[in-house]
Coordinates of C-alpha atoms in Angstrom, one line a residue:
Chain A
M1 CA -7.6 -20.2 -3.3
A2 CA -8.3 -17.0 -1.3
A3 CA -8.6 -19.0 1.8
A4 CA -5.6 -21.2 1.0
L5 CA -3.7 -17.8 0.5
A6 CA -5.1 -16.6 4.0
L7 CA -3.8 -19.9 5.6
S8 CA -0.4 -19.2 3.7
E9 CA 0.0 -15.9 5.5
R10 CA -0.2 -17.8 8.8
G11 CA 3.4 -19.0 8.4
R12 CA 4.9 -15.9 6.8
G13 CA 8.0 -15.2 8.5
R14 CA 8.5 -18.5 10.5
T15 CA 9.1 -21.2 7.9
A16 CA 12.5 -20.5 6.5
P17 CA 14.1 -22.2 4.5
N18 CA 10.8 -23.7 3.5
P19 CA 7.9 -21.8 1.7
N20 CA 4.9 -20.7 3.7
V21 CA 2.1 -22.8 2.0
G22 CA -1.4 -22.8 2.5
C23 CA -3.8 -25.6 1.5
L24 CA -7.6 -26.0 1.6
I25 CA -9.4 -29.4 0.9
V26 CA -13.1 -28.8 -0.3
R27 CA -15.5 -31.8 -0.9
E28 CA -19.0 -31.1 -2.1
G29 CA -18.8 -27.6 -1.1
V30 CA -17.7 -28.3 2.3
V31 CA -14.0 -27.4 3.8
V32 CA -12.8 -30.8 5.1
G33 CA -9.0 -29.9 5.5
R34 CA -7.0 -27.0 6.1
G35 CA -3.1 -26.7 6.7
W36 CA -0.4 -24.3 6.6
T37 CA 3.3 -24.9 6.8
Q38 CA 4.1 -25.1 10.5
P39 CA 7.0 -23.3 12.2
G40 CA 10.3 -24.4 11.0
G41 CA 9.0 -25.8 7.9
R42 CA 7.2 -29.2 9.1
P43 CA 4.8 -30.6 8.7
H44 CA 4.1 -29.2 5.2
A45 CA 0.6 -27.4 4.5
E46 CA -0.8 -30.4 2.4
A47 CA 0.2 -33.0 5.1
M48 CA -1.5 -30.9 7.6
A49 CA -4.6 -30.4 5.6
L50 CA -4.8 -34.3 4.7
A51 CA -4.6 -35.4 8.0
E52 CA -7.4 -33.4 9.0
A53 CA -9.3 -34.5 6.0
G54 CA -8.7 -38.1 6.4
A55 CA -10.8 -40.2 3.9
A56 CA -13.0 -37.2 3.0
A57 CA -9.9 -36.2 0.7
R58 CA -10.9 -38.9 -1.9
G59 CA -12.8 -37.4 -4.8
A60 CA -12.3 -34.0 -3.2
T61 CA -10.6 -30.6 -4.6
V62 CA -7.1 -29.6 -3.0
F63 CA -6.4 -25.9 -3.3
V64 CA -2.7 -25.4 -2.6
T65 CA -0.6 -22.1 -3.0
L66 CA 2.6 -23.8 -4.3
E67 CA 3.2 -27.3 -6.2
P68 CA 3.3 -30.1 -4.0
C69 CA 6.9 -31.1 -3.3
A70 CA 8.1 -34.2 -5.2
H71 CA 11.2 -34.8 -3.1
V72 CA 11.3 -37.3 0.0
S73 CA 13.2 -35.6 2.7
P74 CA 14.5 -37.1 6.1
R75 CA 11.8 -34.9 7.7
G76 CA 8.8 -36.3 6.0
P77 CA 7.4 -37.8 2.8
A78 CA 6.7 -36.0 -0.5
C79 CA 3.4 -34.2 -0.6
A80 CA 2.8 -35.5 -4.1
D81 CA 2.9 -38.9 -3.0
L82 CA 0.9 -38.0 0.0
L83 CA -2.0 -36.4 -2.5
A84 CA -1.6 -39.3 -5.0
A85 CA -2.3 -41.8 -2.0
A86 CA -5.0 -39.8 -0.9
G87 CA -6.9 -39.6 -4.1
P88 CA -8.4 -36.1 -4.5
A89 CA -10.1 -35.5 -8.2
R90 CA -8.3 -32.4 -8.7
V91 CA -5.4 -30.2 -7.4
V92 CA -5.6 -26.6 -8.0
A93 CA -2.3 -24.7 -7.4
A94 CA -1.1 -21.2 -7.8
L95 CA 2.5 -21.3 -8.5
T96 CA 5.1 -24.0 -9.6
D97 CA 7.9 -24.7 -7.1
P98 CA 11.2 -23.2 -8.2
D99 CA 13.1 -26.0 -6.2
P100 CA 14.8 -28.1 -8.9
R101 CA 13.9 -31.3 -6.8
T102 CA 10.2 -30.3 -7.5
A103 CA 9.7 -27.6 -10.5
G104 CA 7.2 -29.7 -12.4
A105 CA 7.7 -33.1 -10.9
G106 CA 5.2 -32.6 -8.4
F107 CA 2.6 -31.9 -11.0
A108 CA 3.7 -34.8 -13.1
R109 CA 3.4 -37.2 -10.2
L110 CA -0.3 -36.1 -9.6
R111 CA -1.2 -36.2 -13.0
A112 CA 0.2 -39.8 -13.5
A113 CA -2.0 -40.9 -10.5
G114 CA -5.1 -39.5 -12.5
I115 CA -5.5 -36.5 -10.5
G116 CA -6.6 -33.2 -12.5
V117 CA -4.1 -30.3 -12.0
T118 CA -4.8 -26.6 -12.7
I119 CA -2.0 -24.1 -12.5
G120 CA -1.9 -20.5 -11.9
I121 CA -5.1 -19.6 -10.0
G122 CA -4.1 -16.7 -7.6
A123 CA -0.5 -16.8 -8.9
D124 CA -0.1 -13.1 -8.3
Q125 CA -1.1 -13.1 -4.7
A126 CA 0.8 -16.1 -4.0
A127 CA 3.9 -14.7 -5.1
R128 CA 3.4 -11.9 -2.8
T129 CA 2.4 -14.1 0.1
M130 CA 5.4 -16.5 -0.5
A131 CA 7.6 -13.5 -1.5
G132 CA 10.4 -14.3 1.0
F133 CA 11.0 -18.0 -0.1
L134 CA 10.7 -17.0 -3.7
Q135 CA 13.1 -14.2 -3.4
R136 CA 15.7 -16.3 -1.7
R137 CA 15.3 -18.9 -4.4
Y138 CA 15.5 -16.5 -7.1
Q139 CA 17.8 -13.8 -6.0
G140 CA 19.5 -15.5 -3.2
R141 CA 18.4 -12.7 -0.6
A142 CA 15.5 -12.1 1.7
E143 CA 12.4 -10.2 0.9
V144 CA 13.0 -6.7 2.4
T145 CA 10.4 -4.5 4.0
L146 CA 11.1 -1.1 5.0
K147 CA 8.9 0.4 7.6
L148 CA 8.6 4.2 8.0
A149 CA 6.5 5.9 10.6
T150 CA 6.2 9.8 9.8
S151 CA 4.3 12.9 10.1
L152 CA 2.2 14.1 7.0
D153 CA 5.5 16.1 6.1
G154 CA 7.6 13.1 6.2
C155 CA 9.3 13.6 9.4
I156 CA 10.2 10.7 11.8
A157 CA 11.0 13.0 14.6
L158 CA 11.1 16.8 15.7
A159 CA 14.3 18.6 15.3
S160 CA 15.0 18.1 19.0
G161 CA 14.9 14.1 18.4
E162 CA 11.7 13.8 20.2
S163 CA 9.6 10.9 18.4
R164 CA 7.6 9.2 21.0
W165 CA 5.0 9.0 19.7
I166 CA 4.2 10.4 16.2
T167 CA 1.9 7.3 15.4
G168 CA -1.0 6.1 17.6
A169 CA -1.5 2.8 19.6
E170 CA -3.2 1.1 16.6
A171 CA -0.4 1.7 14.2
R172 CA 2.1 0.7 16.7
A173 CA 0.3 -2.6 17.2
H174 CA 0.3 -3.2 13.7
A175 CA 3.9 -2.7 13.4
H176 CA 4.3 -5.2 16.0
L177 CA 2.3 -7.7 14.2
E178 CA 4.4 -7.0 11.0
R179 CA 7.5 -8.1 13.2
T180 CA 5.9 -11.5 13.7
R181 CA 6.1 -12.0 10.0
A182 CA 9.9 -11.5 9.6
E183 CA 12.6 -13.6 10.8
A184 CA 14.8 -10.7 11.2
I185 CA 14.6 -6.9 12.0
C186 CA 17.3 -4.4 11.3
I187 CA 18.4 -1.1 12.6
G188 CA 21.2 1.3 12.4
G189 CA 23.5 2.2 14.9
G190 CA 22.2 5.8 15.4
T191 CA 18.6 4.4 16.2
L192 CA 20.3 1.9 18.5
R193 CA 22.1 4.8 20.3
A194 CA 19.2 7.1 20.5
D195 CA 16.3 4.8 21.1
A196 CA 17.6 1.7 22.5
P197 CA 14.7 -0.1 20.9
R198 CA 13.8 -3.7 22.1
L199 CA 12.2 -4.7 18.9
D200 CA 10.3 -7.3 20.8
V201 CA 6.8 -8.1 19.9
R202 CA 4.4 -6.4 22.7
L203 CA 1.2 -8.2 21.6
P204 CA -0.7 -10.6 23.8
G205 CA 0.0 -14.2 22.9
L206 CA 2.6 -13.3 20.4
E207 CA 5.6 -12.3 22.8
A208 CA 7.4 -15.4 21.8
R209 CA 7.3 -14.4 18.1
A210 CA 10.1 -11.8 18.1
P211 CA 12.4 -12.0 15.4
R212 CA 16.2 -12.0 15.2
R213 CA 17.8 -8.4 15.8
L214 CA 20.4 -7.1 13.4
L215 CA 22.6 -4.2 13.9
L216 CA 23.7 -2.3 10.8
A217 CA 27.0 -0.6 11.6
R218 CA 30.7 -0.1 10.3
T219 CA 32.0 -2.1 13.4
P220 CA 30.5 -4.6 15.7
A221 CA 31.4 -2.3 18.7
D222 CA 28.4 -1.8 21.1
L223 CA 26.7 -4.6 19.9
P224 CA 24.0 -5.5 22.4
A225 CA 24.0 -9.3 23.8
G226 CA 22.0 -11.3 21.4
W227 CA 22.3 -9.0 18.5
T228 CA 23.8 -9.8 15.1
W229 CA 26.2 -7.4 13.5
V230 CA 25.7 -7.0 9.8
E231 CA 28.3 -4.6 7.7
S232 CA 26.0 -3.9 5.0
P233 CA 22.4 -4.1 3.5
R234 CA 23.6 -6.9 1.3
A235 CA 24.9 -8.8 4.1
A236 CA 21.7 -8.7 6.2
A237 CA 19.4 -9.8 3.3
A238 CA 22.1 -12.7 2.5
L239 CA 21.8 -13.9 6.2
A240 CA 20.9 -17.7 6.1
G241 CA 17.4 -18.4 7.7
V242 CA 16.1 -15.2 7.2
D243 CA 13.6 -15.0 4.0
H244 CA 11.8 -11.8 5.5
L245 CA 13.7 -9.0 6.7
L246 CA 12.3 -6.0 8.3
V247 CA 14.1 -2.7 8.1
E248 CA 12.9 -0.1 11.0
G249 CA 15.3 2.6 10.6
G250 CA 16.7 5.1 11.3
A251 CA 17.0 7.6 8.3
G252 CA 20.4 6.1 7.5
A253 CA 19.8 2.5 7.5
A254 CA 16.7 3.0 5.7
A255 CA 18.6 5.1 3.1
A256 CA 21.4 2.4 2.9
F257 CA 18.8 -0.3 1.9
L258 CA 17.2 2.1 -0.5
A259 CA 20.5 3.2 -2.1
E260 CA 21.2 -0.5 -2.9
D261 CA 17.8 -1.1 -4.3
L262 CA 17.2 -3.9 -1.8
V263 CA 13.6 -2.6 -0.5
D264 CA 10.8 -4.8 -2.0
R265 CA 8.0 -3.5 0.3
L266 CA 7.5 -0.2 1.9
L267 CA 5.1 -0.1 4.9
L268 CA 4.3 3.6 5.6
Y269 CA 2.4 4.5 8.8
R270 CA 1.4 8.2 8.6
A271 CA 0.1 10.2 11.5
P272 CA -2.3 13.1 10.8
L273 CA 0.1 15.9 12.1
L274 CA 2.7 18.3 10.9
I275 CA 6.1 18.7 12.3
G276 CA 8.1 21.1 10.1
A277 CA 11.7 21.2 10.0
G278 CA 11.8 18.0 11.8
R279 CA 14.2 15.0 11.1
A280 CA 13.5 13.5 7.8
A281 CA 12.5 9.9 7.2
L282 CA 15.4 9.1 4.9
G283 CA 19.0 10.2 4.2
G284 CA 20.5 10.3 0.6
I285 CA 19.6 7.3 -1.6
G286 CA 21.9 8.4 -4.3
L287 CA 19.1 9.6 -6.7
A288 CA 20.5 11.1 -9.9
G289 CA 17.3 12.9 -10.8
L290 CA 13.6 12.9 -10.4
D291 CA 13.4 10.8 -13.5
A292 CA 14.9 7.9 -11.9
A293 CA 12.7 8.2 -9.1
H294 CA 9.3 7.6 -10.9
G295 CA 8.0 4.2 -11.7
R296 CA 9.4 2.2 -9.0
W297 CA 6.6 1.9 -6.3
R298 CA 3.0 0.6 -6.6
L299 CA 0.5 1.1 -4.0
L300 CA -1.0 -2.2 -2.9
D301 CA -3.0 -1.2 -0.1
A302 CA -4.0 1.8 1.9
R303 CA -6.0 1.8 5.2
G304 CA -6.9 3.5 8.3
L305 CA -5.4 2.6 11.6
G306 CA -7.0 4.8 14.4
V307 CA -6.3 8.2 13.2
D308 CA -3.4 7.2 11.2
R309 CA -3.2 5.7 7.8
L310 CA -1.1 2.9 6.6
E311 CA 0.0 2.7 2.9
L312 CA 1.8 -0.6 1.5
Y313 CA 3.8 0.0 -1.3
E314 CA 5.7 -2.7 -3.6
R315 CA 8.9 -2.2 -5.6
R316 CA 7.9 -2.7 -9.2
R317 CA 10.7 -4.9 -10.9
Chain B
M1 CA -29.7 19.3 0.0
A2 CA -26.8 17.3 -1.6
A3 CA -27.5 18.8 -5.0
A4 CA -28.0 22.0 -3.5
L5 CA -24.6 21.9 -1.9
A6 CA -23.2 20.8 -5.4
L7 CA -24.7 23.8 -6.9
S8 CA -23.0 26.0 -4.1
E9 CA -19.7 24.6 -5.0
R10 CA -19.9 26.1 -8.4
G11 CA -19.6 29.6 -7.1
R12 CA -16.9 28.9 -4.3
G13 CA -14.0 31.3 -4.8
R14 CA -16.0 33.7 -7.3
T15 CA -18.8 35.4 -5.2
A16 CA -17.0 37.5 -2.4
P17 CA -18.0 39.0 -0.3
N18 CA -21.4 37.3 -0.9
P19 CA -21.7 33.5 0.1
N20 CA -21.7 31.0 -2.7
V21 CA -25.2 29.6 -2.1
G22 CA -26.8 26.9 -3.7
C23 CA -30.6 26.3 -4.4
L24 CA -32.9 23.5 -5.7
I25 CA -36.5 23.9 -6.1
V26 CA -38.2 20.6 -6.5
R27 CA -42.0 19.9 -7.1
E28 CA -43.7 16.6 -6.9
G29 CA -40.2 14.7 -7.5
V30 CA -39.1 16.8 -10.4
V31 CA -36.6 19.4 -10.2
V32 CA -38.1 22.6 -11.6
G33 CA -35.3 25.2 -10.7
R34 CA -31.9 25.3 -9.9
G35 CA -29.5 28.3 -9.0
W36 CA -26.2 29.3 -7.5
T37 CA -24.7 32.7 -6.6
Q38 CA -23.2 34.3 -9.8
P39 CA -19.9 35.4 -10.1
G40 CA -19.5 38.8 -8.2
G41 CA -22.3 37.8 -6.0
R42 CA -25.5 38.5 -8.1
P43 CA -28.1 37.2 -8.8
H44 CA -28.5 35.1 -5.7
A45 CA -29.1 31.5 -6.0
E46 CA -32.7 31.5 -4.8
A47 CA -33.3 34.3 -7.4
M48 CA -31.8 32.3 -10.2
A49 CA -33.8 29.2 -9.2
L50 CA -37.0 30.9 -8.9
A51 CA -36.5 32.4 -12.4
E52 CA -36.1 28.9 -13.7
A53 CA -39.2 27.4 -11.7
G54 CA -41.6 30.2 -12.6
A55 CA -45.1 29.4 -11.8
A56 CA -43.9 25.7 -10.7
A57 CA -42.6 27.3 -7.6
R58 CA -45.9 27.4 -6.0
G59 CA -46.3 24.6 -3.7
A60 CA -42.9 23.2 -4.3
T61 CA -40.0 22.4 -1.8
V62 CA -37.0 24.8 -1.9
F63 CA -33.6 23.4 -0.9
V64 CA -31.2 26.2 0.0
T65 CA -27.8 26.0 1.6
L66 CA -28.0 29.3 3.6
E67 CA -30.9 31.3 5.0
P68 CA -32.6 33.5 2.3
C69 CA -31.6 37.1 2.7
A70 CA -34.1 39.5 4.3
H71 CA -32.5 42.9 3.4
V72 CA -33.2 44.7 0.2
S73 CA -30.0 45.9 -1.6
P74 CA -29.5 48.3 -4.4
R75 CA -28.3 45.3 -6.1
G76 CA -31.4 43.3 -6.2
P77 CA -34.6 42.3 -3.9
A78 CA -34.7 40.3 -0.7
C79 CA -34.7 36.5 -1.5
A80 CA -37.1 36.0 1.5
D81 CA -39.5 38.4 -0.2
L82 CA -39.2 36.6 -3.8
L83 CA -39.7 33.2 -2.1
A84 CA -42.9 34.8 -0.2
A85 CA -44.3 35.8 -3.4
A86 CA -43.4 32.5 -5.2
G87 CA -45.4 30.7 -2.6
P88 CA -43.6 27.4 -2.2
A89 CA -45.0 24.9 0.6
R90 CA -41.7 24.6 2.3
V91 CA -38.0 25.8 2.7
V92 CA -35.3 23.6 3.7
A93 CA -32.0 25.4 4.6
A94 CA -28.6 24.2 5.9
L95 CA -27.5 27.1 7.7
T96 CA -28.8 30.4 9.4
D97 CA -27.3 33.4 7.9
P98 CA -24.6 35.0 10.4
D99 CA -25.1 38.6 8.7
P100 CA -26.9 40.5 11.1
R101 CA -29.5 42.0 8.7
T102 CA -30.8 38.7 8.1
A103 CA -29.8 36.2 11.0
G104 CA -33.2 34.6 11.2
A105 CA -35.2 37.5 9.8
G106 CA -35.3 35.6 6.4
F107 CA -36.7 32.5 8.2
A108 CA -39.4 34.6 10.1
R109 CA -40.5 36.3 6.8
L110 CA -41.0 32.9 5.2
R111 CA -43.0 31.6 8.1
A112 CA -45.1 34.8 8.1
A113 CA -46.1 34.1 4.6
G114 CA -47.3 30.5 5.7
I115 CA -44.2 28.6 4.3
G116 CA -42.8 25.7 6.3
V117 CA -39.2 26.1 7.2
T118 CA -36.7 23.3 8.2
I119 CA -33.3 24.4 9.2
G120 CA -30.0 22.3 9.7
I121 CA -30.2 19.8 7.0
G122 CA -26.6 19.3 5.6
A123 CA -25.2 21.7 8.1
D124 CA -21.8 20.4 8.5
Q125 CA -21.2 20.3 4.6
A126 CA -22.8 23.5 4.0
A127 CA -20.4 25.0 6.6
R128 CA -17.4 23.4 4.6
T129 CA -18.6 24.4 1.1
M130 CA -19.3 28.0 2.5
A131 CA -16.4 28.3 4.9
G132 CA -14.8 31.2 3.1
F133 CA -18.2 33.4 3.5
L134 CA -18.4 32.2 7.3
Q135 CA -14.8 32.5 8.1
R136 CA -14.8 36.0 6.9
R137 CA -17.9 36.7 8.8
Y138 CA -16.9 35.3 12.2
Q139 CA -13.2 35.4 12.0
G140 CA -12.8 38.4 10.0
R141 CA -10.5 36.6 7.5
A142 CA -10.1 34.2 4.3
E143 CA -10.5 30.5 4.8
V144 CA -6.9 29.5 4.0
T145 CA -6.0 26.3 2.0
L146 CA -2.4 25.2 2.1
K147 CA -1.5 22.9 -1.1
L148 CA 1.7 20.6 -0.6
A149 CA 2.9 18.3 -3.4
T150 CA 5.4 15.8 -1.9
S151 CA 7.1 12.6 -2.4
L152 CA 6.2 9.7 0.1
D153 CA 9.1 10.9 2.1
G154 CA 7.8 14.4 2.4
C155 CA 9.9 16.2 -0.1
I156 CA 9.1 19.0 -2.5
A157 CA 12.5 18.8 -4.5
L158 CA 15.7 17.2 -4.7
A159 CA 18.7 18.5 -2.8
S160 CA 19.6 19.9 -6.1
G161 CA 16.4 22.0 -6.3
E162 CA 15.0 19.7 -9.1
S163 CA 11.2 19.8 -8.5
R164 CA 9.5 19.3 -12.0
W165 CA 7.6 17.0 -11.7
I166 CA 7.1 15.2 -8.6
T167 CA 3.1 14.8 -9.1
G168 CA 1.8 13.7 -12.5
A169 CA -0.5 15.4 -14.9
E170 CA -3.7 14.3 -13.2
A171 CA -2.5 15.9 -9.6
R172 CA -1.4 19.1 -11.4
A173 CA -4.7 19.6 -13.1
H174 CA -6.6 19.2 -10.0
A175 CA -4.5 21.6 -8.4
H176 CA -5.3 24.1 -11.2
L177 CA -9.0 23.3 -10.7
E178 CA -8.5 24.2 -7.0
R179 CA -7.1 27.6 -8.0
T180 CA -10.2 28.4 -9.6
R181 CA -12.1 28.0 -6.2
A182 CA -9.9 30.8 -4.6
E183 CA -9.8 34.5 -4.9
A184 CA -6.1 34.7 -4.4
I185 CA -3.0 32.5 -4.3
C186 CA 0.1 33.3 -2.1
I187 CA 3.5 32.2 -2.4
G188 CA 6.9 33.2 -0.9
G189 CA 9.8 35.1 -2.3
G190 CA 12.0 32.0 -2.4
T191 CA 9.6 30.2 -4.6
L192 CA 9.0 33.4 -6.9
R193 CA 12.8 33.5 -7.5
A194 CA 13.3 29.8 -7.9
D195 CA 10.2 29.0 -10.1
A196 CA 8.9 32.2 -11.3
P197 CA 5.6 30.4 -11.6
R198 CA 2.8 32.0 -13.4
L199 CA -0.1 30.8 -10.9
D200 CA -2.4 30.8 -13.9
V201 CA -5.2 28.1 -14.6
R202 CA -4.0 25.9 -17.4
L203 CA -7.4 24.1 -17.7
P204 CA -9.3 24.3 -21.1
G205 CA -12.3 26.9 -20.8
L206 CA -11.1 28.0 -17.4
E207 CA -8.0 30.1 -18.3
A208 CA -10.0 33.4 -17.2
R209 CA -10.5 32.1 -13.8
A210 CA -7.0 32.8 -12.5
P211 CA -7.0 34.3 -9.0
R212 CA -5.0 37.2 -7.8
R213 CA -1.4 36.7 -7.0
L214 CA 0.1 37.5 -3.7
L215 CA 3.7 37.5 -2.7
L216 CA 4.5 36.9 1.0
A217 CA 8.0 38.7 1.4
R218 CA 9.5 41.3 3.8
T219 CA 9.6 44.2 1.3
P220 CA 7.8 44.6 -2.0
A221 CA 11.0 44.7 -4.0
D222 CA 11.1 42.6 -7.1
L223 CA 7.2 42.3 -7.0
P224 CA 6.2 41.4 -10.5
A225 CA 3.7 43.6 -12.2
G226 CA 0.1 42.7 -11.5
W227 CA 0.9 40.9 -8.1
T228 CA 0.0 42.0 -4.6
W229 CA 2.6 42.4 -1.8
V230 CA 1.6 41.0 1.5
E231 CA 4.1 41.4 4.4
S232 CA 2.4 38.6 6.7
P233 CA 0.3 35.6 6.5
R234 CA -2.3 37.5 8.5
A235 CA -2.3 40.4 6.4
A236 CA -2.9 38.1 3.3
A237 CA -5.9 36.4 5.1
A238 CA -7.3 39.7 5.9
L239 CA -7.4 41.2 2.4
A240 CA -10.8 42.5 1.2
G241 CA -12.5 40.6 -1.4
V242 CA -10.5 37.3 -0.7
D243 CA -12.6 34.8 1.1
H244 CA -10.7 31.9 -0.2
L245 CA -6.8 32.1 0.0
L246 CA -4.7 29.1 -1.3
V247 CA -1.1 29.0 -0.2
E248 CA 1.1 27.2 -2.6
G249 CA 4.3 27.3 -1.3
G250 CA 7.3 27.0 -0.7
A251 CA 8.3 25.5 2.5
G252 CA 8.9 29.1 4.2
A253 CA 5.6 30.4 3.2
A254 CA 3.9 27.3 4.2
A255 CA 5.3 27.2 7.6
A256 CA 4.6 30.7 8.1
F257 CA 1.0 30.3 7.6
L258 CA 1.0 27.2 10.0
A259 CA 3.2 28.8 12.6
E260 CA 0.1 31.6 12.9
D261 CA -2.3 28.7 12.8
L262 CA -4.0 30.2 9.8
V263 CA -4.4 27.0 7.8
D264 CA -7.9 25.6 7.7
R265 CA -7.4 23.2 4.8
L266 CA -4.5 21.1 3.7
L267 CA -4.4 19.7 0.4
L268 CA -1.8 17.1 0.0
Y269 CA -0.9 15.7 -3.1
R270 CA 1.8 12.7 -3.1
A271 CA 3.6 11.0 -5.7
P272 CA 4.6 7.3 -5.1
L273 CA 8.2 8.1 -5.2
L274 CA 11.1 8.4 -2.6
I275 CA 13.6 11.3 -2.9
G276 CA 15.9 10.9 0.3
A277 CA 17.8 13.9 1.8
G278 CA 15.5 16.4 -0.5
R279 CA 13.9 19.8 0.4
A280 CA 11.5 19.4 3.1
A281 CA 8.1 20.5 2.7
L282 CA 7.9 22.7 5.7
G283 CA 10.2 24.9 7.5
G284 CA 9.8 25.4 11.2
I285 CA 6.4 25.8 12.4
G286 CA 7.3 26.7 15.9
L287 CA 6.2 23.3 17.6
A288 CA 7.0 23.0 21.1
G289 CA 6.4 19.4 21.1
L290 CA 4.6 16.3 19.7
D291 CA 1.8 16.6 22.2
A292 CA 1.1 20.0 20.7
A293 CA 0.9 18.5 17.1
H294 CA -1.7 15.8 17.8
G295 CA -5.4 16.3 17.2
R296 CA -5.1 19.2 14.9
W297 CA -6.0 17.6 11.7
R298 CA -9.0 15.5 10.4
L299 CA -8.7 13.6 7.1
L300 CA -11.8 14.4 5.1
D301 CA -11.0 12.8 1.7
A302 CA -8.5 10.6 0.1
R303 CA -8.5 9.7 -3.5
G304 CA -6.2 8.5 -6.5
L305 CA -5.2 11.0 -9.2
G306 CA -3.5 9.1 -11.7
V307 CA -0.6 7.0 -9.8
D308 CA -0.6 9.9 -7.3
R309 CA -2.7 10.4 -4.2
L310 CA -4.6 13.3 -2.9
E311 CA -5.7 13.6 0.8
L312 CA -7.8 16.6 2.2
Y313 CA -7.4 17.4 5.7
E314 CA -9.2 19.9 7.7
R315 CA -8.1 21.9 10.9
R316 CA -10.1 20.6 13.8
R317 CA -11.3 23.8 15.6

C-alpha cells in the first residue's frame, strides 16, 4: 500500500475533480502493474495498472488507495467492472469512496465476483494523500496549504522590505515542486504590488505544471492578465476545479485564511538566520487568547533542505 | 572520550573560573575511575577519578577532556604530578589547556614519566562542552546563550502581552535545567516589569542551583534585592565568576546581545501554534541587509519536547 500511495502522490493537484488514486498489482511477489490517475482524471489508476498487468492480473493482489468506482461514465468504464473481469484474487483498499455513486457499491461488486476485499489498510496516509478530493466531497472546498518562508525569529522580510532571499536554493526548489501539486496558488494584493511574483514552476521538465494564479483583493483592479480575482479566502477555496489551493502570502493573505480557519496544511520553511524587528509572517488572525491557539497543529514531517529546515504541520480537526 | 565528555557536562556552569573537565579511567575494558570538576573548581576531575581508581590506575588508560594541569596551587596538587605518580600506561586528552601555566607543560610532564599521550580525540565536542572556560580564556568574556520561546510565527506573546504559556511543561522544565548550567541569567527591564520572573530553578532536587540574576537596564533604579545591575551586554559577559551567561529576554535584551554579536548559542523553543500580529521575539539587531544575516548560525541539535520543538544553534565564528 505504501507503493500505491507513492503512485497516488504523482497525481496530486492534477486530477480534479477526480481523486488522485494510486494502484499496484502484485502477483507472487512481483509487481505486474502500476497505475495512477492521469492528468484531468482519466484513465483511472486501476485501468492503467490493469492494462499494464494484462493476463497477469488473474489471481493477483490489487492494492488501491480508494474504492474502485462502480459507476460507468462517458469517459470510461467502471473500475469495479474492469477488476471483476480481470479476476484478481484480492483487492486491498485504503478508503471507501465518498461518491454516492460508489460508496460501497464498488466493493460489493468485487465481492459478488468472488474477489476477496480488505478495506482500511493505510487509511490515514491515504486520507492525507487524497485530502483535496476528500475535502471537496466532505466540506465543499479545496484543501488549503499555507506556505511560509521565515527567519528563525519568524520574519519574512527586513523592515526595509528586503526578502530575497531568506531561504536557499533547495528550499525554494521544494516550494516550486509544491506548486505542481496544487491546482491554484493565491497571493494578496500587497505581495503582488511588492514582489510581482510570477508564481511559475522553475524546475526543469516541470515548467508546464504551473497552477492557476489567484489574487485575493477587495476589488479586481490591477488584476494581471491570466489571473483570477477572489474576494475572500472562502471564495478562493470554493473555486470549481481547485481541490488543492496553495496560499503563498503575504502576511495579510496568510492571516485572512487562518482567521477563517481554512488552512489545512502549513509548510514552514525556515532559514538559520535572525532578522530582528523585521516584517512578521502573519497579520492578525483574530486570536482571543493563548488557550485558543493550542492544540490546533500537529507536526507531520521535519527535514533539512540545504541549510534550511522544512516543517509540515496539519490542522487537527 | 564520549563518557568523559558526559562527565564534563555535569560541571558546566558550576566550576568557574576553573574548566568543567571530565575524566574516565579504563583498565582492561573496565571503568575503574570517574571524575568531574567539583562545584567551585576543586577537586579536579583527574584527582577525583584517580582517588576512585586507586591502585587500578596503574597501567590503565585515562581519558580526560583537557590537558592535566601542571601547576601546583594552594588548593591542590598538579594533576600531571598525580597522574605521573599513579602510573597509567596512556593519557588520551581532547584539548590542550590554554592556561599559560600548563599549555603543553602538563603533557610534557606525563611523557617525561613514561606515559603515552594522545591529544585531540573529541576536540570539537570538548570545545563545546568547556566553551565557557575557553571563551573566558581566549575572549575574556562568558559564553552567552540566548533562550527564545516562540510560536511558529516567531511571537513571544500576544499583542495583549499574554505569554503564559506558549511552550508546554516539558519545554519549560528543559529551560529550567539549562539555568543550572549557567552562573548567571540576564533579563531586560521591560521583562522584569512585565513578568517579575523569579528566574529560579523549579526542578526537584535542583532548587539550590539557581544562578545569579542580572538586570540589563540603563540605570540601577528598581533593581530587586539580590540582583546585579549591568549597563550593557558587554558588561554582563565580562562579569568575573560568570563563564556561562543565559539571556532570557525580552525582545530588547535579546536584540541588544545580538546587536553586539555576543550570542554564542541560541536555544530556540517553539510551540506548534500560530499567534499572528503578536509581539516579536527580537527588537532590531542592526542588520544592514540579508547578506549579513546568512552564514552565522549552525544547527547543532533538534528534538521534540512534548508537543514543542527545541533547536540548538551555535554561532559560526
